[in-house]
Coordinates of C-alpha atoms and ligand atoms in Angstrom, one line a residue:
M1 CA 16.9 5.7 -10.6
N2 CA 16.5 3.4 -13.5
E3 CA 13.8 0.9 -14.2
M4 CA 15.3 -2.5 -14.1
V5 CA 13.7 -5.5 -15.8
M6 CA 14.7 -9.1 -16.4
G7 CA 17.9 -9.6 -18.3
A8 CA 20.2 -11.8 -16.2
T9 CA 22.7 -14.1 -17.9
D10 CA 24.0 -16.2 -15.1
A11 CA 22.4 -19.5 -16.0
Q12 CA 23.9 -21.4 -13.1
A13 CA 22.5 -19.1 -10.4
R14 CA 19.2 -18.5 -12.2
P15 CA 16.1 -20.0 -10.7
Q16 CA 13.5 -20.6 -13.4
A17 CA 10.7 -18.3 -12.2
G18 CA 7.9 -18.8 -14.7
A19 CA 10.6 -20.2 -17.0
K20 CA 12.1 -16.7 -17.2
E21 CA 15.3 -14.9 -16.1
S22 CA 16.3 -14.3 -12.5
F23 CA 14.4 -11.2 -11.2
T24 CA 17.0 -10.8 -8.4
L25 CA 20.0 -10.6 -10.8
A26 CA 18.1 -8.5 -13.3
A27 CA 17.4 -5.9 -10.6
G28 CA 21.0 -5.8 -9.6
L29 CA 20.3 -7.2 -6.1
S30 CA 22.6 -9.2 -4.0
T31 CA 22.0 -12.9 -3.9
K32 CA 23.5 -13.3 -0.4
P33 CA 21.5 -14.1 2.8
V34 CA 19.7 -11.0 4.2
L35 CA 20.1 -9.8 7.8
N36 CA 16.9 -9.9 9.8
D37 CA 17.7 -7.3 12.4
S38 CA 15.3 -4.8 10.7
Y39 CA 12.4 -6.8 12.1
V40 CA 13.5 -6.9 15.7
S41 CA 16.0 -4.2 16.5
P42 CA 14.6 -1.2 18.6
A43 CA 17.4 1.0 17.2
F44 CA 16.5 0.1 13.6
F45 CA 12.9 0.9 14.3
E46 CA 13.8 4.4 15.7
L47 CA 15.7 5.1 12.5
E48 CA 12.8 3.8 10.3
K49 CA 10.5 6.3 12.1
E50 CA 12.7 9.2 11.5
R51 CA 14.5 8.5 8.3
V52 CA 11.9 6.4 6.3
F53 CA 8.4 7.4 7.5
G54 CA 9.6 10.9 8.4
R55 CA 11.0 11.6 4.9
A56 CA 9.2 9.4 2.4
W57 CA 6.0 10.3 0.5
L58 CA 3.2 8.3 2.2
C59 CA -0.2 7.4 0.6
M60 CA -3.2 8.8 2.5
G61 CA -5.9 7.5 0.3
R62 CA -7.7 8.0 -3.0
I63 CA -9.1 11.2 -4.4
D64 CA -12.6 9.8 -4.4
Q65 CA -12.5 10.1 -0.6
L66 CA -12.8 13.9 -1.4
P67 CA -15.5 13.7 -4.0
H68 CA -16.5 17.4 -3.8
A69 CA -15.4 20.8 -2.4
D70 CA -15.4 21.0 1.4
A71 CA -14.9 17.2 1.8
F72 CA -12.3 16.2 4.3
F73 CA -10.8 13.1 6.0
V74 CA -8.4 12.4 8.8
K75 CA -5.7 9.8 8.8
E76 CA -3.7 8.9 11.9
V77 CA 0.0 8.3 11.1
E78 CA 1.0 6.9 14.4
V79 CA 4.5 6.0 13.4
C80 CA 5.2 9.8 13.0
K81 CA 2.8 10.8 15.8
A82 CA 0.9 12.8 13.2
S83 CA -2.9 13.3 12.8
V84 CA -3.2 14.3 9.2
L85 CA -6.2 16.3 8.0
V86 CA -6.7 16.2 4.2
T87 CA -9.2 18.6 2.8
R88 CA -10.6 19.8 -0.6
D89 CA -11.1 23.5 -0.3
A90 CA -13.8 25.7 -2.0
S91 CA -11.6 26.0 -5.1
G92 CA -11.2 22.2 -5.4
T93 CA -7.6 22.2 -4.3
V94 CA -6.5 19.2 -2.2
R95 CA -4.6 20.3 1.0
A96 CA -3.1 18.6 4.0
F97 CA -2.5 19.9 7.5
H98 CA -1.5 18.8 10.9
N99 CA -4.9 18.3 12.6
V100 CA -3.7 20.4 15.6
C101 CA -5.1 23.6 16.9
S102 CA -2.9 26.7 17.0
H103 CA -4.4 27.8 20.4
R104 CA -3.2 25.0 22.7
G105 CA -2.7 22.0 20.5
N106 CA -6.0 20.1 20.7
L107 CA -6.9 17.9 17.8
V108 CA -9.3 20.0 15.7
V109 CA -11.3 17.3 13.8
F110 CA -12.5 14.1 15.5
E111 CA -14.6 12.6 12.7
K112 CA -12.8 10.3 10.3
C113 CA -14.4 12.1 7.3
G114 CA -17.1 14.6 6.5
T115 CA -18.0 17.7 4.6
S116 CA -17.5 21.2 6.0
S117 CA -16.0 24.5 4.9
R118 CA -15.3 25.4 8.5
L119 CA -13.4 23.3 11.0
R120 CA -13.9 24.2 14.7
C121 CA -11.8 23.1 17.6
D122 CA -14.1 21.9 20.4
Y123 CA -11.9 23.1 23.2
H124 CA -12.3 26.9 23.0
G125 CA -14.0 27.2 19.6
W126 CA -11.2 28.5 17.4
T127 CA -12.4 28.1 13.8
Y128 CA -10.5 27.5 10.6
K129 CA -11.4 27.5 6.9
N130 CA -10.6 24.2 5.1
D131 CA -7.7 26.0 3.4
G132 CA -6.1 26.3 6.9
E133 CA -6.8 29.9 7.6
L134 CA -7.8 30.8 11.2
I135 CA -11.0 32.9 10.9
G136 CA -12.6 32.7 14.3
V137 CA -11.2 33.3 17.9
P138 CA -13.8 33.7 20.6
D139 CA -13.1 36.7 22.9
Q140 CA -10.1 37.7 20.7
R141 CA -9.6 41.0 22.5
Q142 CA -8.3 39.2 25.6
F143 CA -5.3 37.9 23.7
F144 CA -2.0 39.8 23.4
D145 CA -1.1 40.9 19.9
L146 CA -2.6 37.8 18.4
D147 CA -1.9 37.7 14.6
K148 CA -4.5 35.4 13.2
K149 CA -2.7 35.3 9.9
K150 CA 0.2 33.5 11.6
C151 CA -2.1 31.0 13.4
G152 CA -3.5 28.9 10.6
L153 CA -3.3 25.1 10.6
T154 CA 0.2 23.9 10.0
P155 CA 0.4 22.7 6.3
I156 CA 1.8 19.4 5.3
A157 CA 3.2 18.8 1.8
V158 CA 0.7 17.0 -0.4
D159 CA 0.5 15.9 -4.0
T160 CA -1.4 13.4 -6.1
W161 CA -0.5 10.8 -8.7
E162 CA -3.2 9.1 -10.7
G163 CA -5.8 9.9 -8.1
W164 CA -3.7 8.7 -5.1
I165 CA -3.1 11.3 -2.4
F166 CA 0.4 11.4 -0.9
I167 CA 1.8 13.5 1.9
N168 CA 5.4 14.2 3.0
L169 CA 6.1 15.0 6.7
Q170 CA 9.3 16.8 6.0
R171 CA 8.8 20.6 6.4
K172 CA 10.4 21.0 3.1
P173 CA 10.5 17.7 1.2
E174 CA 13.8 16.9 -0.3
L175 CA 12.1 15.1 -3.2
S176 CA 9.0 15.9 -5.1
L177 CA 6.4 13.1 -5.3
K178 CA 7.3 12.7 -9.0
E179 CA 10.9 12.2 -8.2
F180 CA 10.0 9.9 -5.4
L181 CA 7.8 7.6 -7.5
G182 CA 10.3 7.9 -10.5
P183 CA 10.0 5.1 -13.0
Y184 CA 7.1 3.5 -11.2
A185 CA 4.9 6.6 -11.9
E186 CA 6.0 6.6 -15.6
S187 CA 5.3 2.9 -16.0
Y188 CA 1.9 2.8 -14.3
A189 CA 0.6 6.2 -15.6
G190 CA -2.8 5.8 -17.1
V191 CA -3.7 2.5 -15.4
P192 CA -7.5 2.6 -15.3
F193 CA -8.7 2.6 -11.7
G194 CA -12.4 2.7 -12.7
V195 CA -15.1 4.7 -11.1
D196 CA -18.1 4.0 -8.8
H197 CA -16.3 1.2 -7.0
R198 CA -17.5 -0.1 -3.8
T199 CA -14.9 -0.7 -1.1
L200 CA -14.5 -3.5 1.2
V201 CA -12.1 -2.8 4.1
I202 CA -10.5 -5.5 6.1
E203 CA -8.1 -4.3 8.9
A204 CA -6.4 -5.7 11.9
K205 CA -3.6 -5.1 14.3
F206 CA -0.9 -7.7 14.8
N207 CA 1.9 -8.3 17.2
A208 CA 4.5 -8.4 14.4
N209 CA 6.8 -6.0 12.7
W210 CA 5.1 -4.1 9.8
K211 CA 7.5 -5.6 7.2
L212 CA 6.4 -9.2 8.2
I213 CA 2.8 -8.3 7.1
M214 CA 4.1 -6.6 4.0
D215 CA 6.4 -9.6 3.2
A216 CA 3.3 -11.9 3.3
F217 CA 2.1 -10.2 0.2
A218 CA 5.4 -9.8 -1.6
E219 CA 5.9 -13.3 -3.0
S220 CA 4.0 -16.4 -4.2
Y221 CA 6.5 -19.0 -3.0
H222 CA 4.3 -19.5 0.1
V223 CA 1.1 -20.2 -1.9
P224 CA 1.3 -24.1 -2.1
A225 CA 2.2 -24.4 1.6
I226 CA 0.0 -21.7 3.3
H227 CA -2.9 -21.7 0.9
P228 CA -3.2 -25.3 -0.2
S229 CA -7.0 -25.3 -0.7
T230 CA -7.8 -21.6 -1.2
L231 CA -5.3 -20.2 -3.6
A232 CA -3.0 -23.0 -4.6
P233 CA -5.4 -24.7 -7.1
G234 CA -5.8 -21.5 -9.0
F235 CA -2.4 -20.0 -8.6
S236 CA -0.2 -23.0 -9.3
N237 CA -0.4 -26.0 -11.6
P238 CA 1.0 -29.5 -10.7
I239 CA 2.3 -29.9 -14.3
N240 CA 3.9 -26.6 -15.3
N241 CA 4.0 -24.4 -12.2
K242 CA 4.0 -26.5 -9.1
Y243 CA 5.6 -23.8 -6.9
A244 CA 3.5 -20.8 -8.1
R245 CA 6.5 -19.0 -9.5
P246 CA 5.9 -15.4 -10.7
L247 CA 5.5 -14.7 -14.4
S248 CA 7.5 -11.5 -14.2
G249 CA 9.2 -9.2 -11.7
S250 CA 10.7 -5.8 -11.9
T251 CA 12.1 -3.0 -9.7
F252 CA 11.3 0.7 -10.4
G253 CA 13.7 2.7 -8.4
L254 CA 12.5 2.5 -4.8
H255 CA 9.4 0.4 -5.9
S256 CA 8.8 -3.0 -7.3
A257 CA 6.2 -5.3 -8.9
W258 CA 5.6 -8.9 -9.8
S259 CA 2.9 -10.7 -11.8
A260 CA 1.2 -13.8 -10.4
Y261 CA 0.5 -16.9 -12.4
G262 CA -3.0 -18.1 -12.9
N263 CA -3.9 -21.7 -13.6
D264 CA -6.0 -21.6 -16.7
E265 CA -6.9 -25.3 -16.3
Y266 CA -8.4 -24.6 -12.9
A267 CA -12.0 -25.7 -12.5
A268 CA -13.9 -25.2 -9.3
P269 CA -14.4 -28.6 -7.5
P270 CA -17.8 -30.3 -8.3
G271 CA -18.9 -29.8 -4.7
S272 CA -18.3 -26.0 -4.8
H273 CA -21.7 -25.0 -6.1
V274 CA -21.4 -21.3 -5.4
E275 CA -18.0 -21.0 -6.9
R276 CA -19.0 -22.9 -10.0
L277 CA -22.0 -20.7 -10.5
A278 CA -20.0 -17.5 -9.8
C279 CA -16.9 -18.1 -11.8
L280 CA -17.5 -20.5 -14.7
V281 CA -17.5 -19.8 -18.4
D282 CA -17.2 -16.2 -19.3
T283 CA -15.4 -14.7 -16.3
G284 CA -12.4 -12.5 -16.7
G285 CA -10.2 -14.6 -14.5
L286 CA -9.7 -16.7 -11.4
L287 CA -10.6 -13.8 -9.1
G288 CA -14.0 -13.5 -10.7
S289 CA -15.2 -10.7 -12.9
D290 CA -17.2 -10.2 -16.1
V291 CA -15.0 -9.3 -19.1
N292 CA -16.0 -5.7 -19.4
D293 CA -14.3 -2.7 -21.0
E294 CA -12.6 -1.7 -17.7
V295 CA -11.0 -5.2 -17.4
L296 CA -9.9 -5.1 -21.1
R297 CA -8.4 -1.7 -20.7
L298 CA -6.5 -2.8 -17.6
R299 CA -5.2 -5.9 -19.3
A300 CA -4.0 -3.9 -22.3
H301 CA -1.9 -1.5 -20.2
P302 CA 1.8 -2.2 -20.9
A303 CA 2.7 -2.3 -17.2
I304 CA 0.0 -4.8 -16.2
N305 CA 1.1 -8.4 -16.8
P306 CA 4.0 -6.8 -18.7
T307 CA 5.0 -10.0 -20.5
K308 CA 1.3 -10.5 -21.5
E309 CA 1.2 -14.1 -20.3
V310 CA -2.1 -15.9 -20.9
C311 CA -1.8 -17.6 -17.5
W312 CA -2.0 -14.3 -15.6
S313 CA -4.0 -13.8 -12.4
A314 CA -2.9 -10.6 -10.7
D315 CA -0.1 -8.0 -10.4
V316 CA 1.3 -7.0 -7.0
T317 CA 3.0 -3.6 -6.9
S318 CA 4.8 -2.2 -4.0
I319 CA 5.3 1.6 -3.4
F320 CA 8.1 2.3 -0.9
P321 CA 7.8 2.2 2.1
N322 CA 4.5 0.7 3.1
F323 CA 1.8 0.7 0.3
N324 CA 0.8 -1.9 -2.2
I325 CA -1.5 -1.4 -5.2
D326 CA -2.5 -4.8 -6.7
Y327 CA -4.5 -5.4 -9.8
S328 CA -6.6 -8.3 -11.1
T329 CA -9.4 -9.0 -13.4
G330 CA -11.9 -8.6 -10.5
G331 CA -10.9 -5.1 -9.6
Y332 CA -7.9 -3.7 -7.6
W333 CA -7.0 -3.5 -4.0
T334 CA -4.5 -1.8 -1.7
H335 CA -2.6 -2.8 1.4
E336 CA -1.3 -0.3 4.0
F337 CA 1.2 -1.5 6.5
W338 CA 1.5 1.0 9.3
P339 CA 3.9 0.4 12.1
L340 CA 2.5 1.1 15.6
A341 CA 5.6 -0.2 17.4
R342 CA 8.6 -2.3 16.5
D343 CA 6.5 -5.4 16.9
R344 CA 3.0 -4.1 16.3
T345 CA 1.3 -3.3 13.0
H346 CA -1.9 -1.8 11.8
W347 CA -2.8 -3.5 8.4
I348 CA -5.5 -2.1 6.2
L349 CA -6.7 -4.0 3.1
T350 CA -9.1 -2.0 0.9
I351 CA -10.7 -4.0 -1.9
R352 CA -12.4 -1.9 -4.6
I353 CA -14.9 -3.8 -6.7
P354 CA -17.2 -2.5 -9.4
E355 CA -20.9 -2.1 -8.7
A356 CA -22.7 -5.3 -9.7
T357 CA -24.5 -5.1 -13.0
S358 CA -26.5 -8.4 -12.7
V359 CA -27.4 -10.9 -10.1
R360 CA -24.7 -13.2 -11.4
H361 CA -22.1 -10.4 -11.3
R362 CA -23.2 -9.7 -7.7
L363 CA -22.6 -13.3 -6.8
Q364 CA -19.2 -13.2 -8.4
L365 CA -18.2 -10.2 -6.4
E366 CA -19.5 -11.6 -3.1
H367 CA -17.6 -14.8 -3.8
Y368 CA -14.5 -12.8 -4.6
A369 CA -14.8 -10.9 -1.4
A370 CA -15.4 -14.0 0.7
R371 CA -12.5 -15.8 -0.9
W372 CA -10.3 -12.8 -0.1
C373 CA -11.1 -13.0 3.6
E374 CA -10.2 -16.7 3.7
V375 CA -6.9 -16.1 1.9
V376 CA -5.7 -13.1 3.9
L377 CA -6.4 -14.8 7.2
E378 CA -4.1 -17.6 6.1
D379 CA -1.5 -15.0 5.3
V380 CA -1.6 -12.7 8.2
T381 CA -2.0 -15.1 11.1
N382 CA 1.3 -16.6 10.2
C383 CA 3.2 -13.3 10.8
E384 CA 3.0 -13.3 14.6
R385 CA 4.7 -16.7 14.6
I386 CA 7.5 -15.4 12.5
Q387 CA 8.0 -12.4 14.9
K388 CA 8.3 -14.9 17.7
G389 CA 10.8 -16.9 15.8
L390 CA 12.9 -13.9 14.9
E391 CA 12.8 -12.5 18.5
S392 CA 14.4 -15.7 19.7
G393 CA 17.6 -14.6 18.1
A394 CA 18.2 -18.2 16.8
K395 CA 18.7 -16.8 13.3
D396 CA 20.3 -13.6 12.2
H397 CA 19.6 -13.8 8.5
M398 CA 17.0 -15.0 6.0
N399 CA 17.7 -17.1 3.0
L400 CA 15.6 -15.7 0.1
Q401 CA 14.9 -17.3 -3.2
D402 CA 14.4 -15.6 -6.5
G403 CA 10.7 -15.3 -6.2
E404 CA 11.3 -13.3 -3.0
F405 CA 13.2 -10.6 -4.8
M406 CA 10.7 -7.9 -3.7
I407 CA 11.5 -8.6 0.0
R408 CA 15.2 -8.3 -0.8
H409 CA 14.7 -5.1 -2.7
H410 CA 12.6 -3.6 0.1
Q411 CA 15.2 -4.5 2.6
E412 CA 18.1 -3.0 0.6
T413 CA 16.1 0.2 -0.1
L414 CA 15.1 0.5 3.6
R415 CA 18.7 0.0 4.7
K416 CA 19.8 2.8 2.4
W417 CA 17.2 5.2 3.7
V418 CA 18.0 4.3 7.3
N419 CA 21.7 4.8 6.8
A420 CA 21.5 8.0 4.8
A421 CA 21.8 11.4 6.4
T422 CA 20.0 13.0 3.5
V423 CA 17.4 11.7 1.0
A424 CA 19.8 12.6 -1.8
D425 CA 22.2 10.1 -0.3
A426 CA 19.5 7.5 0.1
M427 CA 18.6 7.8 -3.6
K428 CA 22.2 7.2 -4.8
Ligands
FES1 S1 -7.0 24.2 21.9 FE1 -8.3 24.6 20.2 S2 -9.5 26.3 20.7 FE2 -8.2 26.0 22.5
FE2_2 FE1 -0.6 -15.4 0.6

């Protein structure tokens, strides 16, 4: 797996994204139309479940969800029919288990999160330590040769990278998390995620394939048409970037990233009193933030806005198969795109913003969050219409432009994993 960055030479075929090279060619991707069966085919979805979600490392959350020993949380991974219990045991070690009782298979923990050194199944009272060991069986003498040592919670492979907790549902993962993240982990190592962030969660379920929701956040080509009044004035410029072309774009093995343009000539309209008050003068960018040490450290990191363009607004990074971490001057946010069925998706957007340090800062953050809600509604409500269009069978392929290279890369990677008998084959 090599990191691939811009460097194409075919001037004829080169769309001028941000007046730079072609991202598609630089990443070694095909430029041909892309088949769209992966959004509608039941057979493809079955293979995705088994060969992608059943074998890839999947992000469960952030380490600050386990702030101390004995903290735990549960994450339902419906696509793999798994209820995943993530704990921090007394020694501080992060562990993951199937949240399934060894007695007769009841779910052990019902709460989404909590703190407890003991986890007790409600059905007959079997009790486990948060390191998985079975320690309590009521009326044990009535069992037949029960070996409690063999009846602990079933462990799931777990590892962390930069504070993100990943699990792998293969009994013996073919790849380590480090190998799976590959050049992405190397490039984004040390990106400051800040501390004491508040989180704003927006989630919804849609009648659309999970990749259609993901694709909505994979490119900026749609900005002028879908977001004419919310995003377009800040993320395009009628003179030098009418179509909101990305500033840069790269692939990192299975993963990818692009940088979004920001219009430094943007000024809030005279009638937008709140926006003018929140974002004028000394803000860190279009998305609203004070210029503080955290923002400066983020901007200085070599992977963030890698070409260090002045007109930068945000970076979108995609971790295969279904997780985005995005960065801007106002904080960072993540998207989770969880399939529930071939044509049904649970989407979770978690926006992490710093604690306000002044009234004005608070106003900026509230404005930022409100603007976010407007924008994502424009994005996601479109996806059900696309699903309908694709289900009609009228089209069997998509025509992708250069700024949509991330969709093309995801499709190619996905197809490799779906077709490969082993993960080693998928990584070739
Ligand atoms: S199923 Fe858990 S104690 Fe019986
Ligand atoms: Fe959008």
